[in-house]
Amino acid sequence: MTNPTTIIKSRHMKELPVPDAYTALAAINGINAPIRQWQSRDYLAALYHDRNGHTRLSINRIQRDKRTNEWKDGITWDELQRIKQETLGNVWAVEIYPPEPDLVNIHNIRHLWILPQPPTYAWHNKEQA
């Protein structure tokens, strides 16, 4: 993701280039590099495609907790929705809450999986239905 010391004063997400070094480092470590990334004064967001064809938007705060040095927690639903809208527009996304044995929670990063079409279980605005 972007270097968090990059100074962006806007509260709106601004797309930034993905450095070639990220792609090279990801290849060395056998992980996926972000294909796009954005930053605002408060958040970082990176878009990934995984090996199975899924697309994920990962979002975290820029600020770190002074005690733990982890990314600060507490991103609200409204903030996630705004960041998704500013980065990818009108797309459907879901957040996953796995069973405890499959839980991976090593950083305060929120992950939205981008859906190729609206899920059948989703609510729709009455004017659009």
Short mmCIF file of C-alpha atoms in Angstrom, two decimals:
data_model
loop_
_atom_site.label_atom_id
_atom_site.label_comp_id
_atom_site.label_asym_id
_atom_site.label_seq_id
_atom_site.Cartn_x
_atom_site.Cartn_y
_atom_site.Cartn_z
CA MET A 1 0.00 0.00 0.00
CA THR A 2 0.93 3.65 -0.20
CA ASN A 3 3.59 5.05 2.06
CA PRO A 4 1.54 6.44 4.98
CA THR A 5 3.88 9.43 5.22
CA THR A 6 2.60 10.70 1.86
CA ILE A 7 0.82 13.97 2.64
CA ILE A 8 -2.73 14.12 1.32
CA LYS A 9 -4.95 16.73 2.93
CA SER A 10 -8.25 15.82 1.28
CA ARG A 11 -10.79 13.69 3.11
CA HIS A 12 -11.64 12.17 -0.28
CA MET A 13 -9.77 9.21 -1.73
CA LYS A 14 -7.13 10.04 -4.34
CA GLU A 15 -5.77 7.30 -6.60
CA LEU A 16 -2.02 6.87 -6.51
CA PRO A 17 0.25 4.68 -8.64
CA VAL A 18 1.25 1.27 -7.28
CA PRO A 19 5.06 1.33 -7.01
CA ASP A 20 6.91 -1.32 -9.03
CA ALA A 21 8.72 -2.27 -5.81
CA TYR A 22 5.41 -3.50 -4.33
CA THR A 23 4.84 -5.79 -7.29
CA ALA A 24 8.40 -7.14 -7.12
CA LEU A 25 8.25 -7.67 -3.34
CA ALA A 26 4.89 -9.41 -3.61
CA ALA A 27 6.25 -11.76 -6.29
CA ILE A 28 9.24 -12.65 -4.11
CA ASN A 29 6.96 -13.39 -1.14
CA GLY A 30 4.38 -15.30 -3.19
CA ILE A 31 1.54 -12.88 -2.46
CA ASN A 32 -0.61 -10.63 -4.63
CA ALA A 33 0.38 -7.00 -5.00
CA PRO A 34 -2.35 -4.37 -5.13
CA ILE A 35 -3.51 -3.55 -8.64
CA ARG A 36 -4.79 -0.10 -7.62
CA GLN A 37 -4.47 2.04 -4.49
CA TRP A 38 -5.92 5.21 -3.02
CA GLN A 39 -5.24 7.45 -0.06
CA SER A 40 -6.97 10.28 1.78
CA ARG A 41 -5.87 12.19 4.86
CA ASP A 42 -7.41 9.43 7.00
CA TYR A 43 -7.41 6.15 5.03
CA LEU A 44 -5.49 3.84 2.74
CA ALA A 45 -7.33 1.54 0.32
CA ALA A 46 -5.87 -1.09 -1.99
CA LEU A 47 -7.56 -3.28 -4.59
CA TYR A 48 -6.41 -6.89 -5.04
CA HIS A 49 -7.31 -9.80 -7.34
CA ASP A 50 -6.66 -13.22 -5.85
CA ARG A 51 -5.76 -16.50 -7.56
CA ASN A 52 -9.41 -17.60 -7.54
CA GLY A 53 -10.63 -14.54 -9.43
CA HIS A 54 -12.04 -12.68 -6.42
CA THR A 55 -11.57 -8.94 -6.03
CA ARG A 56 -10.96 -7.40 -2.59
CA LEU A 57 -10.79 -3.80 -1.41
CA SER A 58 -8.69 -3.57 1.77
CA ILE A 59 -9.10 -0.42 3.89
CA ASN A 60 -7.26 0.83 6.95
CA ARG A 61 -6.72 4.07 8.80
CA ILE A 62 -3.45 5.92 8.31
CA GLN A 63 -3.18 6.76 12.00
CA ARG A 64 -1.52 4.25 14.30
CA ASP A 65 -2.34 3.48 17.92
CA LYS A 66 0.42 5.07 20.05
CA ARG A 67 0.42 2.15 22.50
CA THR A 68 0.44 -0.82 20.08
CA ASN A 69 1.69 0.82 16.83
CA GLU A 70 -1.12 -1.05 15.00
CA TRP A 71 -3.43 0.73 12.56
CA LYS A 72 -6.16 2.49 14.54
CA ASP A 73 -9.45 0.62 14.62
CA GLY A 74 -13.01 1.89 14.39
CA ILE A 75 -13.95 2.36 10.72
CA THR A 76 -17.72 2.84 10.60
CA TRP A 77 -20.14 1.37 8.05
CA ASP A 78 -20.71 4.87 6.63
CA GLU A 79 -16.96 5.39 6.18
CA LEU A 80 -16.57 2.00 4.44
CA GLN A 81 -19.49 2.81 2.13
CA ARG A 82 -18.04 6.23 1.26
CA ILE A 83 -14.57 4.80 0.56
CA LYS A 84 -16.04 2.00 -1.59
CA GLN A 85 -18.08 4.57 -3.51
CA GLU A 86 -15.15 6.97 -4.00
CA THR A 87 -12.77 4.23 -5.16
CA LEU A 88 -14.92 1.81 -7.17
CA GLY A 89 -18.27 3.54 -7.67
CA ASN A 90 -21.63 1.76 -7.68
CA VAL A 91 -20.54 -1.81 -7.02
CA TRP A 92 -21.82 -4.45 -4.62
CA ALA A 93 -19.47 -5.54 -1.84
CA VAL A 94 -19.65 -7.78 1.21
CA GLU A 95 -17.61 -8.11 4.38
CA ILE A 96 -17.03 -11.64 5.69
CA TYR A 97 -17.20 -12.83 9.29
CA PRO A 98 -15.71 -16.36 9.34
CA PRO A 99 -16.07 -19.07 11.97
CA GLU A 100 -13.54 -18.71 14.80
CA PRO A 101 -11.16 -21.48 13.54
CA ASP A 102 -10.77 -19.62 10.20
CA LEU A 103 -10.34 -16.17 11.72
CA VAL A 104 -7.33 -14.14 10.53
CA ASN A 105 -7.04 -10.86 12.42
CA ILE A 106 -3.45 -9.65 12.47
CA HIS A 107 -4.01 -5.98 11.61
CA ASN A 108 -6.85 -3.48 11.86
CA ILE A 109 -7.67 -3.72 8.16
CA ARG A 110 -11.22 -4.10 6.81
CA HIS A 111 -11.76 -6.18 3.68
CA LEU A 112 -14.66 -5.75 1.26
CA TRP A 113 -15.10 -8.44 -1.39
CA ILE A 114 -16.42 -6.93 -4.61
CA LEU A 115 -19.26 -8.91 -6.17
CA PRO A 116 -19.67 -9.27 -9.94
CA GLN A 117 -23.46 -8.97 -9.60
CA PRO A 118 -25.99 -8.13 -6.88
CA PRO A 119 -26.50 -11.00 -4.43
CA THR A 120 -29.95 -12.58 -4.38
CA TYR A 121 -30.21 -11.94 -0.62
CA ALA A 122 -29.62 -8.16 -0.90
CA TRP A 123 -32.17 -5.47 -0.17
CA HIS A 124 -32.87 -3.01 -2.97
CA ASN A 125 -34.12 0.55 -2.94
CA LYS A 126 -37.87 0.44 -3.76
CA GLU A 127 -37.49 3.02 -6.52
CA GLN A 128 -34.93 0.78 -8.24
CA ALA A 129 -36.72 -2.55 -7.70
#
